[in-house]
CSV table of C-alpha atoms and ligand atoms in Angstrom, one decimal:
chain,number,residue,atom,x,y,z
A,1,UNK,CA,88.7,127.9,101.2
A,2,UNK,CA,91.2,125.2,101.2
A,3,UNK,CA,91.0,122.0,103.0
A,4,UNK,CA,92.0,121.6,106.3
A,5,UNK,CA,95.2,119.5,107.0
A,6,UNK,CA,97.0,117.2,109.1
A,7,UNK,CA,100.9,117.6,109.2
A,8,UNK,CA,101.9,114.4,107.9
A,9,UNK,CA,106.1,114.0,107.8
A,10,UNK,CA,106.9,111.8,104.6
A,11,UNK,CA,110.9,113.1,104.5
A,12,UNK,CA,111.9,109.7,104.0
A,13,UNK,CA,109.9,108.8,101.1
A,14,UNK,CA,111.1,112.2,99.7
A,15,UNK,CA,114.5,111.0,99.8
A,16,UNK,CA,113.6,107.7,98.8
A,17,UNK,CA,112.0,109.3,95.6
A,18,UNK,CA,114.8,111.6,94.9
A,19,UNK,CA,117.3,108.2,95.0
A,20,UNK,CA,115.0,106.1,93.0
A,21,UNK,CA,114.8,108.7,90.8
A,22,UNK,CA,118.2,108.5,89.4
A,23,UNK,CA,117.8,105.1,88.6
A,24,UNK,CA,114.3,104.2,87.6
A,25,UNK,CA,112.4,106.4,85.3
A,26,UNK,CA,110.4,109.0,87.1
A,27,UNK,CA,111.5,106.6,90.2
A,28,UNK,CA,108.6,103.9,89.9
A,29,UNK,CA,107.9,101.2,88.1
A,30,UNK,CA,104.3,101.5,86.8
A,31,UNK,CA,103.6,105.2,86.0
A,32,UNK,CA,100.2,105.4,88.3
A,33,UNK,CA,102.8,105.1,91.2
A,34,UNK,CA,104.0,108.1,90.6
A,35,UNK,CA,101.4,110.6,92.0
A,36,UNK,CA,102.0,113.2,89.0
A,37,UNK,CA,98.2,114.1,89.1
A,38,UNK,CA,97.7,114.8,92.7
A,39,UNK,CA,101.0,116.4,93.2
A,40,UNK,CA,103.4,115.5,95.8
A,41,UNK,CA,105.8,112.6,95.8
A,42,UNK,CA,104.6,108.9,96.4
A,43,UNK,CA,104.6,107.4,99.3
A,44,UNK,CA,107.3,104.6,99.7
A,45,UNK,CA,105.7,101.5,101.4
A,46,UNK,CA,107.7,99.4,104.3
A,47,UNK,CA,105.3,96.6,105.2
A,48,UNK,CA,101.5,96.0,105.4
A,49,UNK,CA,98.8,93.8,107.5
A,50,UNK,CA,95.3,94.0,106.5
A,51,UNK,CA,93.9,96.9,105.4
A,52,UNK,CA,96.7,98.8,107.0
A,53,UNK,CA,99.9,100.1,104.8
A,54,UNK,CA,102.7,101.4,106.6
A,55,UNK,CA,105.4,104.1,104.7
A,56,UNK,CA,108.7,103.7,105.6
A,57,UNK,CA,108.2,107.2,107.7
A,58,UNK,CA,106.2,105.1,109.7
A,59,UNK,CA,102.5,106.9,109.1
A,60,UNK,CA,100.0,104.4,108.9
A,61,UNK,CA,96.9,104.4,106.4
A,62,UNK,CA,93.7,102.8,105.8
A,63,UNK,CA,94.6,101.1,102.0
A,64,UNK,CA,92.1,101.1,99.3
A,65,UNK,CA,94.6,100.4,96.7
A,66,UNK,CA,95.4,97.0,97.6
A,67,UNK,CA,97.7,96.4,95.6
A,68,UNK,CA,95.3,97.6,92.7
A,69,UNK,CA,92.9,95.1,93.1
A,70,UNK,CA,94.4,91.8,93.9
A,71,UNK,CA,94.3,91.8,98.1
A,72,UNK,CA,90.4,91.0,98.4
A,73,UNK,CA,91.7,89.8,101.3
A,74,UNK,CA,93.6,92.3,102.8
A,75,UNK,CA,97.4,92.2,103.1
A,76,UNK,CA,99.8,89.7,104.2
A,77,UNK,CA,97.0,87.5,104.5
A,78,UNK,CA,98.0,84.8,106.9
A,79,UNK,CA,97.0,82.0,105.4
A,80,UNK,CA,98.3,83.2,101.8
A,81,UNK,CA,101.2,83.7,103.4
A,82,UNK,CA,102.3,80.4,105.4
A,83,UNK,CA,101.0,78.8,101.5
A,84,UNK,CA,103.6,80.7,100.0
A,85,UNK,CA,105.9,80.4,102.8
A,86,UNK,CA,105.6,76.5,102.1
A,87,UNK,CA,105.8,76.9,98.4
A,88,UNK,CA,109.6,78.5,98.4
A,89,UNK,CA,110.8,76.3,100.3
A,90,UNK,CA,109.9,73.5,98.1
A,91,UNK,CA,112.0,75.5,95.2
A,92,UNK,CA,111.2,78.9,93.1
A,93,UNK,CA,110.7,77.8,90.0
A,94,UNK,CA,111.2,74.4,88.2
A,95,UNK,CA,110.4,75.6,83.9
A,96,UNK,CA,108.1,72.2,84.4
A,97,UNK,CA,104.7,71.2,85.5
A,98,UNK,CA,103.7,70.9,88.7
A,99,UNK,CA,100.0,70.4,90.0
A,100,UNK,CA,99.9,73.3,91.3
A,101,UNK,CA,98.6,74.5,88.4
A,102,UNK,CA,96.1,72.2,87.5
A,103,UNK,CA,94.7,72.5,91.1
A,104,UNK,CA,94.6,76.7,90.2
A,105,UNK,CA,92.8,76.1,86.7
A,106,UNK,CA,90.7,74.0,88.5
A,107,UNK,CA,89.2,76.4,91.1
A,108,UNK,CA,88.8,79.1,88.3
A,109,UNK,CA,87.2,76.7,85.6
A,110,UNK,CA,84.8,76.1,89.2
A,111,UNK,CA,83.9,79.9,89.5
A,112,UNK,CA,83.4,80.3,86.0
A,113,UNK,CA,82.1,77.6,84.1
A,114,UNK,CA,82.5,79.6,80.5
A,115,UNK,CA,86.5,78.2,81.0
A,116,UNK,CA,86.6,75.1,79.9
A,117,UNK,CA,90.7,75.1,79.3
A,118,UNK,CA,93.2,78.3,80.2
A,119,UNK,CA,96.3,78.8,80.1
A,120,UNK,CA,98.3,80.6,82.8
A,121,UNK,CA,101.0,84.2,81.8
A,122,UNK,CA,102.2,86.3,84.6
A,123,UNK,CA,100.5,89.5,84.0
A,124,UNK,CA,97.2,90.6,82.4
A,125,UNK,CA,98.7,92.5,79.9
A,126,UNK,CA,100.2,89.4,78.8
A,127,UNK,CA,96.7,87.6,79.2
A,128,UNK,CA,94.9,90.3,77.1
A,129,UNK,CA,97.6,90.3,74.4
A,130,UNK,CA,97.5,86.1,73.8
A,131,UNK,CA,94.0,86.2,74.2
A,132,UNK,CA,93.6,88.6,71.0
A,133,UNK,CA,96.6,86.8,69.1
A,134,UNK,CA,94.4,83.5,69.9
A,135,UNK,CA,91.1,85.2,68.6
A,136,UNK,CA,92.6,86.4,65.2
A,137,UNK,CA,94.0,83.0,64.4
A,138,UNK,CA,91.0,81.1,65.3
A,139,UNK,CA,88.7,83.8,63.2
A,140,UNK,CA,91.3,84.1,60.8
A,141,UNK,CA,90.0,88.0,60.5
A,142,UNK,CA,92.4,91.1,61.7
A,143,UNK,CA,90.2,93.4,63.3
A,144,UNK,CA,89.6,94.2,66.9
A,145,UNK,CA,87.2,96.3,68.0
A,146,UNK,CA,87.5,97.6,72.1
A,147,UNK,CA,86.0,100.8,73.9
A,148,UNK,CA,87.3,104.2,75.3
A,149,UNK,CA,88.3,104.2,78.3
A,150,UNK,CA,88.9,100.5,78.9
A,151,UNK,CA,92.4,99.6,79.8
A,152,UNK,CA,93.6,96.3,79.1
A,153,UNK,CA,97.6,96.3,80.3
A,154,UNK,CA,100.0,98.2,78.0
A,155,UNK,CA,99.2,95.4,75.0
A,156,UNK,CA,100.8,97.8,71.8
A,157,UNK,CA,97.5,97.5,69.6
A,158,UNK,CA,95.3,98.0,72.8
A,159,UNK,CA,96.9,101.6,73.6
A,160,UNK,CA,94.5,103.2,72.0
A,161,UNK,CA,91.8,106.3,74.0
A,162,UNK,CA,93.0,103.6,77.1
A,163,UNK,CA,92.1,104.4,80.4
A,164,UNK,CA,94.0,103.9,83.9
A,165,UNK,CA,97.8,105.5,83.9
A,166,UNK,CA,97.0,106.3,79.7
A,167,UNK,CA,94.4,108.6,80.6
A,168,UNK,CA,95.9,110.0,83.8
A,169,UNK,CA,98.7,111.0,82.2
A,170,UNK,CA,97.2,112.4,79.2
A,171,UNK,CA,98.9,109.5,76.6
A,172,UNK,CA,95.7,107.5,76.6
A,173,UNK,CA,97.4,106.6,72.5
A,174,UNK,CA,100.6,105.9,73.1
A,175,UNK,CA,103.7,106.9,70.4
A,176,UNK,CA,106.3,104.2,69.9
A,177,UNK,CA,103.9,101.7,68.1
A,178,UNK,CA,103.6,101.5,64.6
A,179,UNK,CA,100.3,102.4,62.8
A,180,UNK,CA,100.3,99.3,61.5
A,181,UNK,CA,99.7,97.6,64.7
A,182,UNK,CA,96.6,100.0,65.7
A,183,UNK,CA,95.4,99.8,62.1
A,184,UNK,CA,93.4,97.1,62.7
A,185,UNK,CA,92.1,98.3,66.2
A,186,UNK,CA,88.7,100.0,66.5
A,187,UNK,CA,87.9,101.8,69.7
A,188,UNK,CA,84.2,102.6,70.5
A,189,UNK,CA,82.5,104.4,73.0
A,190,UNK,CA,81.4,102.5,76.1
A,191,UNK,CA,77.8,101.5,76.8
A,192,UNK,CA,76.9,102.6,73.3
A,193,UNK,CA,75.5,99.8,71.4
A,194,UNK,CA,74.5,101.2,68.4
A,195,UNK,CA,78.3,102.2,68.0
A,196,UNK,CA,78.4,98.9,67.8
A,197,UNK,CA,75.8,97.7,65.7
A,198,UNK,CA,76.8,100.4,63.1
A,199,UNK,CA,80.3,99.1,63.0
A,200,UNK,CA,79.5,95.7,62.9
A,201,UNK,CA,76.8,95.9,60.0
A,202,UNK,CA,79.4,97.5,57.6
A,203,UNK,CA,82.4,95.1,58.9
A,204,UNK,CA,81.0,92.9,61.3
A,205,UNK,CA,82.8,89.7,59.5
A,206,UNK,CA,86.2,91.3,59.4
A,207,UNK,CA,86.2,91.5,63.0
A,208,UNK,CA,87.9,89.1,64.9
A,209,UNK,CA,86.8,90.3,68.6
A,210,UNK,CA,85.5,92.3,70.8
A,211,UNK,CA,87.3,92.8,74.5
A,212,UNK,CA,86.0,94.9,77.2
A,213,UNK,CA,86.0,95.7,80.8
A,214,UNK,CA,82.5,94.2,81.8
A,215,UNK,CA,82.6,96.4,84.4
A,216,UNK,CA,85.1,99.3,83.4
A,217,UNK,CA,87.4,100.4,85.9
A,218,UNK,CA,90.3,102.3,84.4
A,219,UNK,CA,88.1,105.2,84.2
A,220,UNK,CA,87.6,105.5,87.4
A,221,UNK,CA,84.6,102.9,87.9
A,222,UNK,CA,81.5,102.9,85.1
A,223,UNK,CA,79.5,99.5,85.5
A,224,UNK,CA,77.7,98.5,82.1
A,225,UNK,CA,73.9,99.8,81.4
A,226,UNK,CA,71.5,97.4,82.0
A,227,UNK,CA,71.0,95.3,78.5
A,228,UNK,CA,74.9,96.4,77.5
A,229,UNK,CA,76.3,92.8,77.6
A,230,UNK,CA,73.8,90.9,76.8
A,231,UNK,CA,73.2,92.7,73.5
A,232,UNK,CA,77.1,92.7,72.9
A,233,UNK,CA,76.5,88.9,73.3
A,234,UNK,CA,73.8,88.8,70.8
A,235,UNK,CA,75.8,91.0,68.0
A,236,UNK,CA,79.2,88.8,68.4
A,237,UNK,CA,77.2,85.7,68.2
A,238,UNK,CA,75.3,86.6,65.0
A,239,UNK,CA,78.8,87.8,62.9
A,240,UNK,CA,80.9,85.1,64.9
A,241,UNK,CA,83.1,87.2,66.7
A,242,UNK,CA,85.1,85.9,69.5
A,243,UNK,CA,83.5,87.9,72.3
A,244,UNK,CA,86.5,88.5,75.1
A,245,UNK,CA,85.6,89.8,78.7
A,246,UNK,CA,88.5,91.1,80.3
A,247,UNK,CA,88.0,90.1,83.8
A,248,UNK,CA,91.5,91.0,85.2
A,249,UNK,CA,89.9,93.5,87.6
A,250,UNK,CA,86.5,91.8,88.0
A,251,UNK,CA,87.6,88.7,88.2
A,252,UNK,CA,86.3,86.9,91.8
A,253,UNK,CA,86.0,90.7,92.6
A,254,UNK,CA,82.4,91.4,92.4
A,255,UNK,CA,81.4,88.0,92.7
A,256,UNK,CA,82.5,84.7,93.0
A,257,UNK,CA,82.5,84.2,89.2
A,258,UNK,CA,83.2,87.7,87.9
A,259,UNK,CA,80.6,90.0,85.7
A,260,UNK,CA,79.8,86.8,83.7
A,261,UNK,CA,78.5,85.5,87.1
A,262,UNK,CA,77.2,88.9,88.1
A,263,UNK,CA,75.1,89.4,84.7
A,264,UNK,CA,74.6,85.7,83.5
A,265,UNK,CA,76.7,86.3,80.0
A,266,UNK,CA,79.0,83.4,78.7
A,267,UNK,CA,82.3,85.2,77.0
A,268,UNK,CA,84.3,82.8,75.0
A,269,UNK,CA,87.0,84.1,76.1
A,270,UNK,CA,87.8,85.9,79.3
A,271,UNK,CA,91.1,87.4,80.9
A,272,UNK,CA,92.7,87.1,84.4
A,273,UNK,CA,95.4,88.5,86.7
A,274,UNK,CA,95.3,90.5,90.1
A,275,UNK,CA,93.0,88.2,92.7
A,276,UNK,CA,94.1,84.9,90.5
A,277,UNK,CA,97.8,85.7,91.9
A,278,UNK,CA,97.2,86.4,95.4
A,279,UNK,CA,98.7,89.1,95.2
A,280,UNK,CA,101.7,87.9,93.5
A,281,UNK,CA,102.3,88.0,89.6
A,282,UNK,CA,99.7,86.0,87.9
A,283,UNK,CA,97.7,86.5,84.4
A,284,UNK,CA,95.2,83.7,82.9
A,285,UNK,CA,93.2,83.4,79.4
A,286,UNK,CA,91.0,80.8,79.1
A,287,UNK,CA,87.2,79.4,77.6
A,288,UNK,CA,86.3,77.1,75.3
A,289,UNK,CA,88.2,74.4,74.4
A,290,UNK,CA,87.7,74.4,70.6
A,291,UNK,CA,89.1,78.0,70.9
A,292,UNK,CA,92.0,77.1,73.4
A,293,UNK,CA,92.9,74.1,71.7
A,294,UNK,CA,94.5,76.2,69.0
A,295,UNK,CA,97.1,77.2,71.4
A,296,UNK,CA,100.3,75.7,71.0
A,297,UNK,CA,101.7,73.0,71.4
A,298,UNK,CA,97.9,71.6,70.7
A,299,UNK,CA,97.7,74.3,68.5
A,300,UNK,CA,99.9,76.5,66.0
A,301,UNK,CA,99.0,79.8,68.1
A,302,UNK,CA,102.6,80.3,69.9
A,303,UNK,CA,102.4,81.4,73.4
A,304,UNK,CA,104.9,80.5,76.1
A,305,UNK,CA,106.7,82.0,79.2
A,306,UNK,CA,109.6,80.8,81.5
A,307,UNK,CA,108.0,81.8,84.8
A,308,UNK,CA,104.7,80.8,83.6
A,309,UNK,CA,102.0,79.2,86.2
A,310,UNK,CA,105.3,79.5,88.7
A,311,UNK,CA,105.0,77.5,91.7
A,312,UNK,CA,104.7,80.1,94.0
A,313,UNK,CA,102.2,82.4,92.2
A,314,UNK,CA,99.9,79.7,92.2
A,315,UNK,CA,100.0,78.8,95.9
A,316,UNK,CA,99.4,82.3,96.6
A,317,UNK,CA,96.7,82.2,94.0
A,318,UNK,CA,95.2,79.0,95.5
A,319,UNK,CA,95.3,80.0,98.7
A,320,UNK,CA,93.1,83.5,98.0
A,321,UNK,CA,90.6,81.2,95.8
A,322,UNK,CA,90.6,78.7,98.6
A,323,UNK,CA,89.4,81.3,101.2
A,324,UNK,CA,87.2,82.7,98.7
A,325,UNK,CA,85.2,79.8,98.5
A,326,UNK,CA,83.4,81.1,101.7
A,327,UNK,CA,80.5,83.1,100.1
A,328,UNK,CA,79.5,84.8,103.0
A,329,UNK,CA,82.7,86.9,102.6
A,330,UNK,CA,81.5,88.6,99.7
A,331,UNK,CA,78.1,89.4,101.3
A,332,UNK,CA,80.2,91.1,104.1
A,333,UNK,CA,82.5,92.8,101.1
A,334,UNK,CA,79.2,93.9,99.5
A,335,UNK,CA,77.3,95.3,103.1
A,336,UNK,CA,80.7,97.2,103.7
A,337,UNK,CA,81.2,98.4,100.5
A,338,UNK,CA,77.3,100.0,100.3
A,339,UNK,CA,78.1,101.7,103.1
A,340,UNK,CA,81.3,103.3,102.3
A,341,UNK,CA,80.1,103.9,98.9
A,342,UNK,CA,76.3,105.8,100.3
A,343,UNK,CA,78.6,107.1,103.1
A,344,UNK,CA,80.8,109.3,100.9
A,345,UNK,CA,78.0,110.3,98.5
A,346,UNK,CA,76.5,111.9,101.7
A,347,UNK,CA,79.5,113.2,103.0
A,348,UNK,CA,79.8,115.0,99.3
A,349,UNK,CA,79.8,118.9,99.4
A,350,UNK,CA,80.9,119.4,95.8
A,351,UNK,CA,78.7,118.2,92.9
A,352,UNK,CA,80.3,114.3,92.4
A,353,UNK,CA,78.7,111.4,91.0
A,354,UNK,CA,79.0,108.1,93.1
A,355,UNK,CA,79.5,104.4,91.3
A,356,UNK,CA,79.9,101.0,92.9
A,357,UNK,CA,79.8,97.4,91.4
A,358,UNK,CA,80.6,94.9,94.5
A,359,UNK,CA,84.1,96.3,96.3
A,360,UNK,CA,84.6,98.4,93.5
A,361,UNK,CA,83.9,102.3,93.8
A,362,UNK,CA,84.5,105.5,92.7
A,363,UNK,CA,83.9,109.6,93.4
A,364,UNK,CA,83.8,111.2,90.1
A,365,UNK,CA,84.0,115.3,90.5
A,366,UNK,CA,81.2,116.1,88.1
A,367,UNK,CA,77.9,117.0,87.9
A,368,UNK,CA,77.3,114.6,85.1
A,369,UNK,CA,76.0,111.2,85.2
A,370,UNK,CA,79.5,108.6,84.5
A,371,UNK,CA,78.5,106.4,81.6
A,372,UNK,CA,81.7,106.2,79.5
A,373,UNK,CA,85.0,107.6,78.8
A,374,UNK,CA,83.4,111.2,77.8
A,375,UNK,CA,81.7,111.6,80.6
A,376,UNK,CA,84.4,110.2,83.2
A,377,UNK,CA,86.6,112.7,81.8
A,378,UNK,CA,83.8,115.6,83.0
A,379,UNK,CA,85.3,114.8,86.4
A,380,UNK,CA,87.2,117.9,87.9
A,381,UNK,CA,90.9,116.3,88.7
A,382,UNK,CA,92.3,119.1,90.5
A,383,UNK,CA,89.3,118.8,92.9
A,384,UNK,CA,89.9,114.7,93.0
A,385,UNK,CA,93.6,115.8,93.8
A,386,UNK,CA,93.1,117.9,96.6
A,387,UNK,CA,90.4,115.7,98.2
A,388,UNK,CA,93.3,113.1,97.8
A,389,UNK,CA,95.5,114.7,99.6
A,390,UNK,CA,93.0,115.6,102.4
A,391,UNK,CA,92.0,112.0,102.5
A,392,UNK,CA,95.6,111.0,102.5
A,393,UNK,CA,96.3,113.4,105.6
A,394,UNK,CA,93.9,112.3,107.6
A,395,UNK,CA,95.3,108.3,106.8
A,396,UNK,CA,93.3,107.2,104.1
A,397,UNK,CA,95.2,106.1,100.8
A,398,UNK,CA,92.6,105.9,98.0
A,399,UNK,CA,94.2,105.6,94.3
A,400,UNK,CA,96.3,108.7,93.3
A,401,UNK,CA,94.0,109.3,90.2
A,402,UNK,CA,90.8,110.2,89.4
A,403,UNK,CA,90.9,107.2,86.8
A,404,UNK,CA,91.2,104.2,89.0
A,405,UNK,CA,88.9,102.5,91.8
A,406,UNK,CA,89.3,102.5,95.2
A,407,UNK,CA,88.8,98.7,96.5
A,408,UNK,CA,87.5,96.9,99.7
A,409,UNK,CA,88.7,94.0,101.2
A,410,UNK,CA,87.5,91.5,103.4
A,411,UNK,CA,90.3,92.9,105.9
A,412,UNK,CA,88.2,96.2,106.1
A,413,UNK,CA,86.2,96.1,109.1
A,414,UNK,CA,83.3,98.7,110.1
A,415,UNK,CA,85.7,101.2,112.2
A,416,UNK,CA,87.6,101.7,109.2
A,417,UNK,CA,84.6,102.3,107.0
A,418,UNK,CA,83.0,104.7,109.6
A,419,UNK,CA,87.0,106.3,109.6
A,420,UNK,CA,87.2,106.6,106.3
A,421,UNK,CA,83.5,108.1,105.7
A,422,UNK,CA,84.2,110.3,108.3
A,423,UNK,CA,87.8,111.9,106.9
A,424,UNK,CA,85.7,112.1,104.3
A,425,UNK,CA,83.3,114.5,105.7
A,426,UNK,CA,86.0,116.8,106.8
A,427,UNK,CA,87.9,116.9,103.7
A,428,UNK,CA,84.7,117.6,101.7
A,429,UNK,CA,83.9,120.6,104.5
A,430,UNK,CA,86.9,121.8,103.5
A,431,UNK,CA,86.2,121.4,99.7
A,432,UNK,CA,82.7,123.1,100.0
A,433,UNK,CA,82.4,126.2,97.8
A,434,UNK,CA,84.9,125.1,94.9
B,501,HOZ,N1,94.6,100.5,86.6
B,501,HOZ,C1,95.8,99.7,86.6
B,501,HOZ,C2,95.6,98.3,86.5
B,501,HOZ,N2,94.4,97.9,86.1
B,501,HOZ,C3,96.8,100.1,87.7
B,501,HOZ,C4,98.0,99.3,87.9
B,501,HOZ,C5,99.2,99.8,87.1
B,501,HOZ,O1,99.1,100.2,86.0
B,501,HOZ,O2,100.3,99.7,87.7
């Protein structure tokens, strides 16, 4: 039985695709655009309010993209906006300081107390990439261990069994990088800590980090088992390995101060982008300031970037943190999210598996319980693509891959959860016997 659909009439972005197509490869500019694995063409976007997103055919959806995580609060936020609106028209970008920055570093070091100095990049795969460079000159060891399935920007010894568009598109190891690069990374699997232990005993002090998603979500979303971080702590701390949280996703996502606020664990080192930026490009590393400190020009670790901690990123980054600063919006993210989250489990009629940290969710098609990247990949992606496309038809835009999360802003308001739970339903009727 196939799922019942709504005629949806997307012949601009069609043509739109086609044009781009001749001058961008595969006509987008990050490859999870694309909508290779749920088939179709992607839709091209004209403007957005909210939770709302708008194609330029003029079909309206309910967005739990956003932007891939950085619009907690919704789009075109209005007071993001008039900040940013104030911003340009004091200049674009100056290759000086301006305070803006410090007042930025300052609300983050506020949230999450394990920063004591950071320095701002303008995208997390440039956060994630310094922040590794930084840990191998301050431990003067090589290795780097990280874990299946996490995704941590397109960093070349970090493209290794990595999730999000790596996985999707079945190049989770990228070619193009020399061995000598990946050499010296060690990919585990996820939530195992004896994978860890084991390692570590035999080369624990050759190891110059460990990174991670605290909470993965680049494989679809797989939160850590209870005990996971803390023991990671433990292990890192006893062969003096810079422990690195990358935080670009859970970053003032599923609480005010991250997974290190959710689950009380100090990194030494933790990495930034998406919510930091407002929804404009912004990437951070940052922790303790005998580790920082060894960045240049203190330091010898070189580091630098022309639009780095650009004026108008970090009014847009200011003015999200700002808003933020009202708790009682992530109590309303985390209600809302509970119930979209127990709302499509029940509206499930195919075996799925449900996960959920804060405003970050996921539908995995499998029978199996979602633990790490082995499991995650259980999930049935034809299935995920065809409730896609039922969602999408009935105006709901969830991530075209089974290997992302969907998100919730604060924009999201109950009719749009009951909506979306309730497209759900009818997609999943149709999906019922497959
Ligand atoms: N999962 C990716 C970021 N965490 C999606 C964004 C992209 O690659 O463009």
């Amino acid at each position: 039985m196939g799922v019942a659909t709504k005629k949806l009439t997307t012949t601009r972005s069609e043509k739109a695709f086609k044009e781009a197509q001749r001058h961008i490869p595969g006509g987008v500019n990050s490859p999870v655009r694309a909508f290779g694995p749920v088939g179709g063409y992607p839709l091209f976007i004209h403007s957005a309010s909210g939770c709302r997103i708008k194609d330029i055919d003029g079909n309206e959806y309910i967005d739990y993209v956003c932007s891939w995580g950085p619009l907690i609060l919704g789009h075109a936020h209005p007071h993001v906006i008039k900040k940013i609106q104030e911003a340009v028209k004091r200049g674009t970008s100056f290759g000086a300081p301006t305070e803006l920055e410090t007042q930025l570093a300052s609300l983050i070091k506020e949230a999450m107390p394990s920063i004591e100095k950071l320095r701002m990049v303008n995208s997390g795969t440039e956060a994630t990439m310094s922040a590794i460079r930084l840990a191998r000159a301050y431990t003067k060891r090589e290795l780097v261990i990280k874990f299946d399935g996490c995704y941590h920007g397109h960093v070349d010894g970090l493209l290794i069994k990595a999730g999000s568009g790596a996985t999707t598109l079945g190049v989770p190891t990228s070619p193009g990088i020399p061995q000598g690069y990946t050499n010296t990374t060690i990919s585990l699997p996820y939530n195992n800590i004896e994978a860890v232990e084991n390692f570590c005993k035999e080369k624990g002090k050759e190891v110059a980090c460990i990174i991670l998603e605290p909470v993965a979500g680049n494989m679809g979303v797989v939160p850590p088992r209870p005990g996971y971080l803390e023991k990671l702590r433990e292990i890192t701390k006893r062969y003096g390995i810079v422990l690195i949280f990358d935080e670009v996703m859970t970053g003032f996502r599923i609480s005010p101060g991250g997974a290190q606020g959710l689950y009380g664990i100090e990194p030494d080192l933790t990495t930034l982008g998406k919510i930091i930026g407002g929804g404009l490009p912004v990437g951070a590393y940052g922790g303790k300031a005998e580790i920082m400190d060894h960045v240049a020009p203190v330091g010898p670790v070189y580091q630098a970037g022309t639009l780095a901690g650009n004026p108008v990123a970090m009014s847009a980054g200011i003015a999200t943190l700002e808003k933020l600063k009202d708790k009682s919006l992530y109590a309303k993210l985390e209600e809302r999210s509970q119930r979209l989250s127990e709302g499509l489990e029940r509206s499930a009629r195919v075996k799925t598996f449900h996960t959920r940290v804060g405003s970050m969710l996921c539908t995995f098609f499998t029978s199996r319980e979602v633990t790490d990247y082995d499991t995650a990949r259980t999930s049935d992606t034809k299935l995920y693509a065809k409730y896609f496309r039922g969602m999408l038809e009935r105006g709901i835009y969830m991530a075209p891959s089974q290997f992302e999360a969907a998100f919730v802003s604060t924009a999201h308001g109950d009719d749009d959860i009951e909506a979306t739970i309730e497209a759900s339903s009818e997609v999943m009727r149709g999906l019922q016997g497959h």
